[in-house]
Coordinates of C-alpha atoms and ligand atoms in Angstrom, one line a residue:
X1 CA 82.2 114.2 97.5
X2 CA 85.9 114.0 98.1
X3 CA 86.7 111.5 100.9
X4 CA 89.8 111.5 103.1
X5 CA 92.4 109.0 102.1
X6 CA 93.6 106.8 104.9
X7 CA 97.4 107.2 105.5
X8 CA 100.0 104.5 106.1
X9 CA 99.7 102.9 109.6
X10 CA 96.0 102.6 109.6
X11 CA 95.0 99.0 110.4
X12 CA 92.4 99.0 107.6
X13 CA 95.3 99.0 105.1
X14 CA 96.6 95.7 106.6
X15 CA 93.3 93.9 106.5
X16 CA 92.3 91.3 103.8
X17 CA 89.1 92.8 102.4
X18 CA 85.7 91.0 102.0
X19 CA 83.6 90.4 99.0
X20 CA 80.5 92.5 98.5
X21 CA 77.1 91.5 97.0
X22 CA 74.8 93.3 94.6
X23 CA 72.8 94.8 97.4
X24 CA 75.7 96.7 98.9
X25 CA 74.1 100.0 100.0
X26 CA 74.6 103.1 97.8
X27 CA 77.3 101.5 95.7
X28 CA 76.8 104.1 92.9
X29 CA 77.4 107.0 95.3
X30 CA 80.4 105.3 96.7
X31 CA 81.9 104.7 93.2
X32 CA 81.2 108.3 92.3
X33 CA 82.9 109.6 95.5
X34 CA 85.9 107.3 95.0
X35 CA 86.5 108.4 91.4
X36 CA 86.2 112.1 92.5
X37 CA 88.7 111.4 95.4
X38 CA 91.1 109.6 93.1
X39 CA 91.1 112.3 90.4
X40 CA 91.4 115.1 93.0
X41 CA 94.6 113.4 94.2
X42 CA 95.9 112.7 90.7
X43 CA 95.9 109.0 91.3
X44 CA 95.6 106.2 88.6
X45 CA 94.0 103.8 91.1
X46 CA 92.2 103.8 94.4
X47 CA 91.1 100.9 96.5
X48 CA 88.3 100.9 99.1
X49 CA 90.5 100.2 102.1
X50 CA 92.2 103.6 101.2
X51 CA 89.0 105.3 102.1
X52 CA 88.5 103.2 105.2
X53 CA 86.3 100.4 103.8
X54 CA 87.6 96.8 104.0
X55 CA 85.7 95.6 100.9
X56 CA 87.0 94.1 97.7
X57 CA 86.6 97.1 95.4
X58 CA 89.0 99.2 93.5
X59 CA 89.1 101.6 90.6
X60 CA 91.7 102.1 87.9
X61 CA 92.1 104.9 85.3
X62 CA 95.4 104.8 83.5
X63 CA 94.8 107.9 81.3
X64 CA 97.5 110.0 83.0
X65 CA 100.1 107.5 81.7
X66 CA 99.1 108.1 78.1
X67 CA 101.2 111.3 77.9
X68 CA 104.4 109.4 78.4
X69 CA 106.5 110.0 75.3
X70 CA 108.2 106.6 75.3
X71 CA 104.9 104.8 74.4
X72 CA 103.8 103.9 71.0
X73 CA 100.6 105.6 69.7
X74 CA 98.8 102.3 70.1
X75 CA 99.9 101.8 73.7
X76 CA 99.0 105.4 74.6
X77 CA 95.5 104.9 73.2
X78 CA 94.9 101.8 75.3
X79 CA 96.1 103.6 78.5
X80 CA 94.1 106.7 77.7
X81 CA 90.8 104.7 77.5
X82 CA 91.4 102.3 80.4
X83 CA 88.9 103.2 83.2
X84 CA 87.4 100.4 85.2
X85 CA 85.8 99.3 88.4
X86 CA 86.9 96.0 89.9
X87 CA 84.6 94.3 92.4
X88 CA 85.4 90.9 94.2
X89 CA 88.6 90.6 92.1
X90 CA 90.8 87.5 92.3
X91 CA 94.1 87.3 90.4
X92 CA 94.3 83.7 89.2
X93 CA 97.6 83.9 87.4
X94 CA 100.7 86.0 87.2
X95 CA 103.3 85.3 84.4
X96 CA 106.6 86.4 83.0
X97 CA 109.8 87.7 84.4
X98 CA 109.5 90.3 87.1
X99 CA 110.2 93.9 86.0
X100 CA 110.8 97.0 88.1
X101 CA 108.5 100.0 88.0
X102 CA 108.7 103.1 90.3
X103 CA 105.5 103.0 92.3
X104 CA 103.9 105.4 94.6
X105 CA 100.7 105.3 96.7
X106 CA 98.1 107.9 97.7
X107 CA 98.2 106.5 101.2
X108 CA 102.0 106.9 101.4
X109 CA 102.6 110.4 100.0
X110 CA 106.1 111.4 98.8
X111 CA 107.5 107.9 98.9
X112 CA 108.4 106.3 95.5
X113 CA 110.3 103.1 95.1
X114 CA 111.0 100.5 92.4
X115 CA 108.8 97.4 92.9
X116 CA 109.3 94.1 91.1
X117 CA 106.2 92.4 89.7
X118 CA 105.4 89.9 86.9
X119 CA 104.3 91.7 83.7
X120 CA 101.2 89.7 82.9
X121 CA 98.1 88.8 85.0
X122 CA 94.8 87.0 84.7
X123 CA 92.0 88.3 86.9
X124 CA 88.4 87.4 87.6
X125 CA 86.3 90.3 88.7
X126 CA 82.9 91.9 88.5
X127 CA 82.2 95.4 87.2
X128 CA 79.9 98.0 88.7
X129 CA 76.8 96.1 87.3
X130 CA 78.1 92.9 88.8
X131 CA 78.8 91.4 85.3
X132 CA 81.6 88.8 85.7
X133 CA 84.8 88.9 83.6
X134 CA 88.0 86.9 83.3
X135 CA 90.7 89.0 81.5
X136 CA 94.4 89.1 81.0
X137 CA 96.3 92.3 81.2
X138 CA 99.9 93.3 80.6
X139 CA 102.3 96.1 81.1
X140 CA 101.3 99.3 83.0
X141 CA 97.6 98.3 83.2
X142 CA 98.6 95.0 84.9
X143 CA 101.0 97.0 87.1
X144 CA 98.3 99.3 88.4
X145 CA 95.8 96.5 88.9
X146 CA 98.5 94.5 90.9
X147 CA 99.1 97.5 93.1
X148 CA 95.4 98.1 93.8
X149 CA 94.7 94.3 94.2
X150 CA 97.4 94.2 96.9
X151 CA 95.4 96.8 98.8
X152 CA 92.4 94.5 99.0
X153 CA 94.7 91.8 100.2
X154 CA 96.1 94.1 102.9
X155 CA 99.5 94.6 101.3
X156 CA 101.3 97.9 100.6
X157 CA 104.0 98.4 98.0
X158 CA 106.4 99.2 100.9
X159 CA 105.9 95.6 102.2
X160 CA 107.5 94.3 99.0
X161 CA 110.8 96.2 99.5
X162 CA 114.0 94.8 100.8
X163 CA 114.7 94.9 104.5
X164 CA 117.4 97.5 103.8
X165 CA 115.0 99.8 102.0
X166 CA 112.4 99.3 104.7
X167 CA 114.8 100.4 107.4
X168 CA 115.7 103.5 105.4
X169 CA 112.1 104.4 105.0
X170 CA 111.0 103.6 108.6
X171 CA 111.1 107.1 110.1
X172 CA 109.5 108.6 107.0
X173 CA 106.6 106.1 107.2
X174 CA 106.2 106.8 111.0
X175 CA 106.0 110.5 110.2
X176 CA 103.3 109.9 107.5
X177 CA 101.2 107.9 110.0
X178 CA 101.5 110.9 112.4
X179 CA 100.5 113.4 109.7
X180 CA 103.9 115.0 109.8
X181 CA 103.8 115.5 106.0
X182 CA 102.6 118.1 103.6
X183 CA 100.1 116.8 101.2
X184 CA 97.6 118.6 98.9
X185 CA 94.7 116.3 99.2
X186 CA 92.5 115.4 102.2
X187 CA 93.9 112.6 104.4
X188 CA 93.2 110.8 107.6
X189 CA 96.2 110.0 109.8
X190 CA 96.0 107.0 112.3
X191 CA 98.6 108.3 114.7
X192 CA 98.0 112.1 114.6
X193 CA 97.9 113.7 118.0
X194 CA 94.5 115.3 118.7
X195 CA 94.7 119.1 119.1
X196 CA 93.3 120.3 122.4
Ligands
ZN201 ZN1 98.3 102.4 96.8

């Protein structure tokens, strides 16, 4: 089932999300719905707060990046096969010199901006079977994980922009929160006026 994606301005996107336990109800159905919702919107990641749930859960599937012609065959293959569920994640280390990448977000349609982040991360997390991992990721995979991880910390990529960029985007973001935007997937807008 495709779920509505929560738009910019909803308080759930500003909340630090909580850990979940193995007995979280209907987790398999939730994961299936979240993957379907992400693919329907052509996303490479989706975090639970984006469908209205303040829990520490996000999905990543970097396969759409594999078609980028600047990548080596080896890099393309890694991106093509990277599909993962992250539960109760905690980034324990970020390393290297920050690099810029043009990010977008399913909760903030039609806004793309360069965001600086370190290239390498170490993250502790559990998968959908609650098996624990500690792994290090780099490059685009790290980038997508950092973006989704920020969602469970209540941070949006627009929060990381300069004050000048934020001011330039302000009216556009207000319009998104009101649903004054054309978007081809299902969304829920916090400040949309009810029709009567
Ligand atoms: Zn996002």
